[in-house]
PDB file of C-alpha atoms in Angstrom:
ATOM      1  CA  ASN A1335      31.368  52.726-104.144  1.00 76.00           C
ATOM      2  CA  ALA A1336      34.423  53.303-101.984  1.00 82.00           C
ATOM      3  CA  GLY A1337      33.769  49.983-100.213  1.00 93.00           C
ATOM      4  CA  VAL A1338      35.263  49.719 -96.716  1.00 96.00           C
ATOM      5  CA  THR A1339      37.522  52.607 -95.732  1.00 97.00           C
ATOM      6  CA  GLN A1340      39.786  52.883 -92.690  1.00 98.00           C
ATOM      7  CA  THR A1341      41.666  55.802 -91.197  1.00 97.00           C
ATOM      8  CA  PRO A1342      44.406  56.370 -90.318  1.00 97.00           C
ATOM      9  CA  LYS A1343      46.663  54.052 -92.357  1.00 97.00           C
ATOM     10  CA  PHE A1344      49.483  54.288 -89.807  1.00 97.00           C
ATOM     11  CA  GLN A1345      49.580  55.399 -86.188  1.00 97.00           C
ATOM     12  CA  VAL A1346      52.189  55.479 -83.433  1.00 97.00           C
ATOM     13  CA  LEU A1347      50.996  55.792 -79.828  1.00 97.00           C
ATOM     14  CA  LYS A1348      52.704  55.924 -76.493  1.00 98.00           C
ATOM     15  CA  THR A1349      51.659  53.497 -73.779  1.00 98.00           C
ATOM     16  CA  GLY A1350      48.572  54.779 -71.976  1.00 97.00           C
ATOM     17  CA  GLN A1351      47.311  57.011 -74.789  1.00 97.00           C
ATOM     18  CA  SER A1352      43.861  56.506 -76.231  1.00 96.00           C
ATOM     19  CA  MET A1353      42.705  56.734 -79.811  1.00 96.00           C
ATOM     20  CA  THR A1354      39.913  55.781 -82.192  1.00 98.00           C
ATOM     21  CA  LEU A1355      40.360  53.798 -85.391  1.00 98.00           C
ATOM     22  CA  GLN A1356      37.754  54.786 -87.920  1.00 98.00           C
ATOM     23  CA  CYS A1357      35.883  52.405 -90.226  1.00 98.00           C
ATOM     24  CA  ALA A1358      33.168  53.287 -92.717  1.00 98.00           C
ATOM     25  CA  GLN A1359      31.348  51.440 -95.495  1.00 97.00           C
ATOM     26  CA  ASP A1360      29.039  52.730 -98.194  1.00 95.00           C
ATOM     27  CA  MET A1361      27.414  49.432 -99.194  1.00 94.00           C
ATOM     28  CA  ASN A1362      24.547  49.565 -96.683  1.00 94.00           C
ATOM     29  CA  HIS A1363      25.897  46.457 -94.963  1.00 94.00           C
ATOM     30  CA  GLU A1364      24.310  45.482 -91.664  1.00 94.00           C
ATOM     31  CA  TYR A1365      27.229  43.380 -90.357  1.00 94.00           C
ATOM     32  CA  MET A1366      30.568  44.974 -89.496  1.00 96.00           C
ATOM     33  CA  SER A1367      33.536  43.605 -87.608  1.00 96.00           C
ATOM     34  CA  TRP A1368      37.059  44.379 -86.412  1.00 97.00           C
ATOM     35  CA  TYR A1369      40.033  41.989 -86.606  1.00 97.00           C
ATOM     36  CA  ARG A1370      43.632  42.259 -85.585  1.00 98.00           C
ATOM     37  CA  GLN A1371      46.419  40.507 -87.492  1.00 97.00           C
ATOM     38  CA  ASP A1372      49.610  39.530 -85.711  1.00 95.00           C
ATOM     39  CA  PRO A1373      52.602  37.570 -87.080  1.00 88.00           C
ATOM     40  CA  GLY A1374      52.183  33.875 -86.374  1.00 85.00           C
ATOM     41  CA  MET A1375      48.652  34.358 -84.994  1.00 86.00           C
ATOM     42  CA  GLY A1376      46.498  34.994 -88.033  1.00 87.00           C
ATOM     43  CA  LEU A1377      43.480  37.275 -87.905  1.00 95.00           C
ATOM     44  CA  ARG A1378      41.420  37.309 -84.726  1.00 96.00           C
ATOM     45  CA  LEU A1379      37.995  38.839 -84.189  1.00 95.00           C
ATOM     46  CA  ILE A1380      37.855  41.730 -81.689  1.00 97.00           C
ATOM     47  CA  HIS A1381      34.266  43.005 -81.837  1.00 97.00           C
ATOM     48  CA  TYR A1382      31.379  42.798 -84.253  1.00 95.00           C
ATOM     49  CA  SER A1383      28.012  44.432 -84.911  1.00 95.00           C
ATOM     50  CA  VAL A1384      24.915  43.005 -86.602  1.00 92.00           C
ATOM     51  CA  GLY A1385      23.298  46.416 -87.027  1.00 93.00           C
ATOM     52  CA  ALA A1386      23.088  49.949 -85.692  1.00 94.00           C
ATOM     53  CA  GLY A1387      22.922  49.941 -81.912  1.00 95.00           C
ATOM     54  CA  ILE A1388      23.989  46.285 -81.558  1.00 94.00           C
ATOM     55  CA  THR A1389      27.541  45.172 -80.766  1.00 95.00           C
ATOM     56  CA  ASP A1390      29.113  42.057 -79.307  1.00 94.00           C
ATOM     57  CA  GLN A1391      32.519  40.723 -78.319  1.00 94.00           C
ATOM     58  CA  GLY A1392      34.710  38.498 -80.408  1.00 92.00           C
ATOM     59  CA  GLU A1393      37.704  36.404 -79.429  1.00 92.00           C
ATOM     60  CA  VAL A1394      40.020  39.185 -78.170  1.00 95.00           C
ATOM     61  CA  PRO A1395      37.910  42.142 -76.925  1.00 96.00           C
ATOM     62  CA  ASN A1396      39.926  43.238 -73.886  1.00 96.00           C
ATOM     63  CA  GLY A1397      41.251  46.798 -74.118  1.00 96.00           C
ATOM     64  CA  TYR A1398      38.910  47.773 -76.950  1.00 98.00           C
ATOM     65  CA  ASN A1399      35.528  49.490 -77.116  1.00 97.00           C
ATOM     66  CA  VAL A1400      33.076  49.796 -79.975  1.00 97.00           C
ATOM     67  CA  SER A1401      29.754  51.444 -80.699  1.00 96.00           C
ATOM     68  CA  ARG A1402      27.519  51.511 -83.782  1.00 97.00           C
ATOM     69  CA  SER A1403      25.346  54.604 -83.985  1.00 97.00           C
ATOM     70  CA  THR A1404      24.868  54.455 -87.773  1.00 96.00           C
ATOM     71  CA  THR A1405      24.829  51.687 -90.378  1.00 96.00           C
ATOM     72  CA  GLU A1406      27.858  53.202 -92.113  1.00 97.00           C
ATOM     73  CA  ASP A1407      30.347  53.660 -89.273  1.00 98.00           C
ATOM     74  CA  PHE A1408      31.934  51.292 -86.770  1.00 98.00           C
ATOM     75  CA  PRO A1409      34.785  52.940 -84.825  1.00 98.00           C
ATOM     76  CA  LEU A1410      37.180  50.975 -82.628  1.00 98.00           C
ATOM     77  CA  ARG A1411      38.451  52.719 -79.492  1.00 98.00           C
ATOM     78  CA  LEU A1412      41.634  51.865 -77.650  1.00 97.00           C
ATOM     79  CA  LEU A1413      41.078  53.041 -74.102  1.00 92.00           C
ATOM     80  CA  SER A1414      44.664  52.922 -72.782  1.00 96.00           C
ATOM     81  CA  ALA A1415      47.110  51.660 -75.382  1.00 97.00           C
ATOM     82  CA  ALA A1416      49.564  48.904 -74.457  1.00 97.00           C
ATOM     83  CA  PRO A1417      52.533  47.503 -76.434  1.00 97.00           C
ATOM     84  CA  SER A1418      50.562  44.234 -76.787  1.00 97.00           C
ATOM     85  CA  GLN A1419      48.099  46.146 -78.971  1.00 97.00           C
ATOM     86  CA  THR A1420      50.762  46.753 -81.617  1.00 98.00           C
ATOM     87  CA  SER A1421      49.173  45.098 -84.644  1.00 98.00           C
ATOM     88  CA  VAL A1422      47.474  45.623 -87.980  1.00 97.00           C
ATOM     89  CA  TYR A1423      43.756  46.251 -87.595  1.00 98.00           C
ATOM     90  CA  PHE A1424      41.221  45.363 -90.256  1.00 98.00           C
ATOM     91  CA  CYS A1425      37.578  46.330 -90.491  1.00 97.00           C
ATOM     92  CA  ALA A1426      35.183  44.171 -92.519  1.00 96.00           C
ATOM     93  CA  SER A1427      31.526  44.257 -93.545  1.00 95.00           C
ATOM     94  CA  SER A1428      28.885  42.113 -95.224  1.00 92.00           C
ATOM     95  CA  TRP A1429      25.161  42.334 -96.022  1.00 89.00           C
ATOM     96  CA  VAL A1430      24.134  40.382 -92.969  1.00 79.00           C
ATOM     97  CA  GLN A1431      25.943  38.159 -90.501  1.00 77.00           C
ATOM     98  CA  GLY A1432      26.934  34.792 -91.859  1.00 74.00           C
ATOM     99  CA  ALA A1433      25.515  34.121 -95.291  1.00 72.00           C
ATOM    100  CA  TYR A1434      27.467  36.551 -97.446  1.00 83.00           C
ATOM    101  CA  GLU A1435      31.076  37.212 -98.279  1.00 87.00           C
ATOM    102  CA  GLN A1436      32.892  39.726 -96.133  1.00 91.00           C
ATOM    103  CA  TYR A1437      34.691  42.742 -97.582  1.00 93.00           C
ATOM    104  CA  PHE A1438      37.796  44.068 -95.858  1.00 95.00           C
ATOM    105  CA  GLY A1439      39.273  47.515 -95.540  1.00 96.00           C
ATOM    106  CA  PRO A1440      42.965  48.288 -96.255  1.00 96.00           C
ATOM    107  CA  GLY A1441      43.968  48.149 -92.595  1.00 97.00           C
ATOM    108  CA  THR A1442      45.525  50.409 -89.969  1.00 97.00           C
ATOM    109  CA  ARG A1443      49.056  49.638 -88.809  1.00 97.00           C
ATOM    110  CA  LEU A1444      49.344  50.604 -85.138  1.00 98.00           C
ATOM    111  CA  THR A1445      52.543  50.727 -83.117  1.00 98.00           C
ATOM    112  CA  VAL A1446      52.446  51.296 -79.360  1.00 97.00           C
ATOM    113  CA  THR A1447      55.779  52.250 -77.769  1.00 97.00           C
TER     114      THR A1447
ATOM    115  CA  LYS B 633      36.861  25.380 -80.195  1.00 85.00           C
ATOM    116  CA  GLN B 634      37.167  25.633 -83.968  1.00 90.00           C
ATOM    117  CA  GLU B 635      40.729  25.623 -85.296  1.00 93.00           C
ATOM    118  CA  VAL B 636      41.741  26.243 -88.897  1.00 96.00           C
ATOM    119  CA  THR B 637      45.043  24.985 -90.278  1.00 97.00           C
ATOM    120  CA  GLN B 638      46.677  25.745 -93.593  1.00 97.00           C
ATOM    121  CA  ILE B 639      49.501  23.629 -94.932  1.00 93.00           C
ATOM    122  CA  PRO B 640      52.044  24.387 -96.260  1.00 92.00           C
ATOM    123  CA  ALA B 641      52.908  27.739 -94.716  1.00 95.00           C
ATOM    124  CA  ALA B 642      54.846  28.658 -97.851  1.00 96.00           C
ATOM    125  CA  LEU B 643      54.970  27.329-101.393  1.00 96.00           C
ATOM    126  CA  SER B 644      57.152  28.214-104.366  1.00 97.00           C
ATOM    127  CA  VAL B 645      56.265  27.006-107.867  1.00 97.00           C
ATOM    128  CA  PRO B 646      57.336  27.794-111.438  1.00 97.00           C
ATOM    129  CA  GLU B 647      54.986  29.780-113.639  1.00 98.00           C
ATOM    130  CA  GLY B 648      52.363  27.712-115.454  1.00 97.00           C
ATOM    131  CA  GLU B 649      52.070  25.007-112.806  1.00 97.00           C
ATOM    132  CA  ASN B 650      48.691  23.928-111.440  1.00 97.00           C
ATOM    133  CA  LEU B 651      48.658  23.963-107.647  1.00 96.00           C
ATOM    134  CA  VAL B 652      46.495  23.123-104.646  1.00 97.00           C
ATOM    135  CA  LEU B 653      46.348  24.943-101.331  1.00 97.00           C
ATOM    136  CA  ASN B 654      44.953  23.063 -98.361  1.00 97.00           C
ATOM    137  CA  CYS B 655      42.773  24.144 -95.453  1.00 98.00           C
ATOM    138  CA  SER B 656      41.527  21.921 -92.636  1.00 98.00           C
ATOM    139  CA  PHE B 657      39.172  22.663 -89.753  1.00 97.00           C
ATOM    140  CA  THR B 658      38.370  20.750 -86.586  1.00 95.00           C
ATOM    141  CA  ASP B 659      34.597  21.286 -86.245  1.00 91.00           C
ATOM    142  CA  SER B 660      32.507  20.265 -89.248  1.00 90.00           C
ATOM    143  CA  ALA B 661      29.492  22.339 -88.101  1.00 88.00           C
ATOM    144  CA  ILE B 662      30.453  25.378 -90.160  1.00 90.00           C
ATOM    145  CA  TYR B 663      28.213  28.006 -91.722  1.00 89.00           C
ATOM    146  CA  ASN B 664      30.414  28.645 -94.755  1.00 92.00           C
ATOM    147  CA  LEU B 665      34.047  28.874 -95.842  1.00 95.00           C
ATOM    148  CA  GLN B 666      35.735  31.781 -97.558  1.00 96.00           C
ATOM    149  CA  TRP B 667      39.092  32.015 -99.346  1.00 97.00           C
ATOM    150  CA  PHE B 668      40.942  35.346 -99.372  1.00 97.00           C
ATOM    151  CA  ARG B 669      44.035  36.724-101.001  1.00 97.00           C
ATOM    152  CA  GLN B 670      46.309  39.186 -99.175  1.00 97.00           C
ATOM    153  CA  ASP B 671      49.090  41.113-100.896  1.00 95.00           C
ATOM    154  CA  PRO B 672      51.946  42.485 -98.735  1.00 91.00           C
ATOM    155  CA  GLY B 673      50.866  45.527 -96.736  1.00 88.00           C
ATOM    156  CA  LYS B 674      47.329  45.333 -98.100  1.00 90.00           C
ATOM    157  CA  GLY B 675      43.884  44.269 -96.983  1.00 91.00           C
ATOM    158  CA  LEU B 676      42.125  41.017 -97.795  1.00 95.00           C
ATOM    159  CA  THR B 677      40.401  40.374-101.107  1.00 95.00           C
ATOM    160  CA  SER B 678      37.618  37.798-101.166  1.00 94.00           C
ATOM    161  CA  LEU B 679      38.194  35.092-103.785  1.00 97.00           C
ATOM    162  CA  LEU B 680      35.473  32.511-103.232  1.00 96.00           C
ATOM    163  CA  LEU B 681      32.697  31.829-100.724  1.00 95.00           C
ATOM    164  CA  ILE B 682      31.340  28.289-100.312  1.00 94.00           C
ATOM    165  CA  GLN B 683      28.138  27.826 -98.308  1.00 91.00           C
ATOM    166  CA  SER B 684      27.977  24.781 -96.044  1.00 90.00           C
ATOM    167  CA  SER B 685      25.502  23.077 -98.408  1.00 91.00           C
ATOM    168  CA  GLN B 686      27.781  23.473-101.437  1.00 94.00           C
ATOM    169  CA  ARG B 687      30.664  21.260-102.582  1.00 96.00           C
ATOM    170  CA  GLU B 688      32.585  23.713-104.733  1.00 96.00           C
ATOM    171  CA  GLN B 689      32.778  27.175-106.269  1.00 96.00           C
ATOM    172  CA  THR B 690      34.652  28.364-109.334  1.00 97.00           C
ATOM    173  CA  SER B 691      35.889  31.752-110.468  1.00 96.00           C
ATOM    174  CA  GLY B 692      38.147  31.963-113.499  1.00 97.00           C
ATOM    175  CA  ARG B 693      41.312  29.937-112.835  1.00 98.00           C
ATOM    176  CA  LEU B 694      40.279  29.310-109.217  1.00 98.00           C
ATOM    177  CA  ASN B 695      38.275  26.390-107.919  1.00 98.00           C
ATOM    178  CA  ALA B 696      37.509  25.826-104.253  1.00 97.00           C
ATOM    179  CA  SER B 697      36.089  22.612-102.868  1.00 97.00           C
ATOM    180  CA  LEU B 698      34.549  21.833 -99.501  1.00 97.00           C
ATOM    181  CA  ASP B 699      34.244  18.486 -97.728  1.00 96.00           C
ATOM    182  CA  LYS B 700      32.577  19.217 -94.396  1.00 93.00           C
ATOM    183  CA  SER B 701      32.584  15.632 -93.164  1.00 92.00           C
ATOM    184  CA  SER B 702      36.360  15.406 -93.400  1.00 95.00           C
ATOM    185  CA  GLY B 703      36.926  19.022 -92.346  1.00 96.00           C
ATOM    186  CA  ARG B 704      38.798  20.013 -95.485  1.00 97.00           C
ATOM    187  CA  SER B 705      38.795  22.587 -98.238  1.00 98.00           C
ATOM    188  CA  THR B 706      41.155  23.003-101.162  1.00 98.00           C
ATOM    189  CA  LEU B 707      41.853  25.967-103.413  1.00 98.00           C
ATOM    190  CA  TYR B 708      42.979  24.900-106.869  1.00 98.00           C
ATOM    191  CA  ILE B 709      44.820  27.469-108.990  1.00 98.00           C
ATOM    192  CA  ALA B 710      45.227  26.560-112.654  1.00 98.00           C
ATOM    193  CA  ALA B 711      48.103  27.751-114.818  1.00 98.00           C
ATOM    194  CA  SER B 712      49.721  29.862-112.104  1.00 97.00           C
ATOM    195  CA  GLN B 713      51.158  33.274-112.948  1.00 97.00           C
ATOM    196  CA  PRO B 714      53.646  35.544-111.125  1.00 97.00           C
ATOM    197  CA  GLY B 715      50.706  37.857-110.366  1.00 97.00           C
ATOM    198  CA  ASP B 716      49.201  35.079-108.248  1.00 98.00           C
ATOM    199  CA  SER B 717      52.035  35.545-105.732  1.00 98.00           C
ATOM    200  CA  ALA B 718      50.389  36.496-102.430  1.00 98.00           C
ATOM    201  CA  THR B 719      49.286  35.002 -99.134  1.00 97.00           C
ATOM    202  CA  TYR B 720      46.109  32.940 -99.358  1.00 98.00           C
ATOM    203  CA  LEU B 721      43.897  32.782 -96.286  1.00 98.00           C
ATOM    204  CA  CYS B 722      41.145  30.310 -95.504  1.00 97.00           C
ATOM    205  CA  ALA B 723      38.395  31.390 -93.082  1.00 96.00           C
ATOM    206  CA  VAL B 724      35.581  29.310 -91.650  1.00 94.00           C
ATOM    207  CA  GLY B 725      32.222  30.832 -90.748  1.00 90.00           C
ATOM    208  CA  VAL B 726      31.234  29.686 -87.275  1.00 84.00           C
ATOM    209  CA  GLY B 727      28.245  27.359 -87.340  1.00 71.00           C
ATOM    210  CA  ASP B 728      26.929  28.241 -83.894  1.00 69.00           C
ATOM    211  CA  TYR B 729      23.329  29.298 -84.528  1.00 60.00           C
ATOM    212  CA  GLY B 730      23.498  31.794 -81.726  1.00 65.00           C
ATOM    213  CA  GLY B 731      24.883  35.269 -81.832  1.00 67.00           C
ATOM    214  CA  SER B 732      28.272  34.313 -83.268  1.00 73.00           C
ATOM    215  CA  GLN B 733      26.906  32.553 -86.354  1.00 75.00           C
ATOM    216  CA  GLY B 734      28.988  33.349 -89.398  1.00 76.00           C
ATOM    217  CA  ASN B 735      31.840  35.049 -87.550  1.00 88.00           C
ATOM    218  CA  LEU B 736      35.084  34.091 -89.293  1.00 92.00           C
ATOM    219  CA  ILE B 737      37.921  32.021 -87.860  1.00 94.00           C
ATOM    220  CA  PHE B 738      41.059  32.301 -89.952  1.00 96.00           C
ATOM    221  CA  GLY B 739      43.936  30.022 -90.742  1.00 97.00           C
ATOM    222  CA  LYS B 740      47.426  31.495 -90.735  1.00 96.00           C
ATOM    223  CA  GLY B 741      47.712  31.412 -94.497  1.00 97.00           C
ATOM    224  CA  THR B 742      49.876  29.936 -97.243  1.00 97.00           C
ATOM    225  CA  LYS B 743      52.422  32.303 -98.786  1.00 97.00           C
ATOM    226  CA  LEU B 744      52.587  31.511-102.499  1.00 98.00           C
ATOM    227  CA  SER B 745      55.446  32.554-104.740  1.00 98.00           C
ATOM    228  CA  VAL B 746      55.162  31.924-108.489  1.00 98.00           C
ATOM    229  CA  LYS B 747      58.518  32.215-110.247  1.00 97.00           C
ATOM    230  CA  PRO B 748      58.681  33.467-113.860  1.00 96.00           C
TER     231      PRO B 748
END
């Protein structure tokens, strides 16, 4: 199993550009989530999904969109990048929401200039 | 609102020492608690998961305890090694039995350095 994979590893955007961060898992996990990690702030939940076709907002959803058309994939879209979205983004998954340990991807380091 | 605090923010110990990392949370109605390790520039690796009904979990040289009533968890590392140097993160699973059940709220971590 590859586990949780994320692409790209690094990305530089200009303010106003849009892009999609990819996340995929091959463990047949129902629950997937996106976090951002900022210095001094810890990890914060952006969006999560409890299964294909179902998504919900986390603590910091503004400026981000998600969809879940398959069990395996959970892309995160930045609609119009802002410097405040400069961060490291992590995708995570687990069997179902709540009861099981969560597995994290290697992260995407995004810089918005 | 649930808040998770980890103290100290950084810790430096000599190799071989036993050590304890602390995590506290403000709302005792949690679903579970998970300890992670993060190496510089890397993702998070799950170390131990404690369900809300459990008091402790052990894996190798690691032992994590949970006291829900006092809002505390500790991660005990026995016979520390330089390879244990990393940032250790505590995350609480939200206990709200609505849609957000189990979503994680993280502390800011303890950066551990084990000197040879």
